[in-house]
Amino acid sequence: MTLAERRTSPTMPRKARTPAESATTPAVDKTMAKRAGRSAAVAGGTKTVSATPRKAKEAAGRAARPIAGRRPGRPAGADSGMLDRSTILSVALQLSKTVPLSELSVVRVARELGVTPGLIHYYLRGRDRLTSGIMNAFYREAVESWPSELPDWKQNLEVVANAVYRGYLRYPGIVVYLASHNRYRLVQDVDEGEIDYGILFFERFTSAVRGAGFDALHTAGYAHLLADLITSFAHATIARRWPSQHGEFLNEKLASLDPAQFPSTHFIRQSLTSLNPADAFKMGLELVLHALEVARGQPARMRVV
């Protein structure tokens, strides 16, 4: 038969199965029925499970399990104790006495409080807000303990500088952060209606420098210079960079040098190796205050009244 003849010829009826053939194919029929059932289940968006007791139990457990996800509102465990944003920041600020602020994470604070990190995120909304919140708490403490203003500009500035320096030394973790980061050194992330104590701190400090009577340009320059001086001295103290903190080692090494070749080193050796942080800061501050006093004698630098 040619191809054309095949296309035009009537369809041949399928050969009927004999009783013997039908008796040997029930397993095949069951397999086809199972496949058809699976196809229908997939098309309907469901998944069939073998009807064994174990698998059926596992499937029921999976179906009853809720979809993972964070519900809005306070996380689990939030009602286990009296905790709020202020308490969290207070504890975190105390941690900054021993932990650098850059390493003070949400997880670290949560562990200190014995709560889940999710609870810290709930109140502070992330790591950046935690860092800024700690800085704001630090500046708040500084502002609230600010010394009373004195009538003499030089004496007043000296008292303010010493107060800021002592405040820095109480929180080494803050000082390390200030010496190596720019963000949150001054301006903080605060909510509407919340006080930015970083700005208030800056205003108080600048006002003390402004009391010397310089114009805007020199007031800005001298305020920045003095602020950096205080920060660097505090950081040097915390980092143990003063000679007295390594006096025994330095004295032994410098004493072994030939006085004829190193006369200046021998001249200051004992004074250098006994120089402590408090004396060093006092000398540095005296130098700055004296320079400001000299600059006040130059009318071009003074504020025009």
GROMACS .gro file of C-alpha atoms in nm, residues 137 268 296:
model
    3
  137ALA     CA    1   2.297   5.879   7.535
  268ILE     CA    2   6.475   6.435   7.866
  296ARG     CA    3   4.338   8.777   7.119
   0.00000   0.00000   0.00000
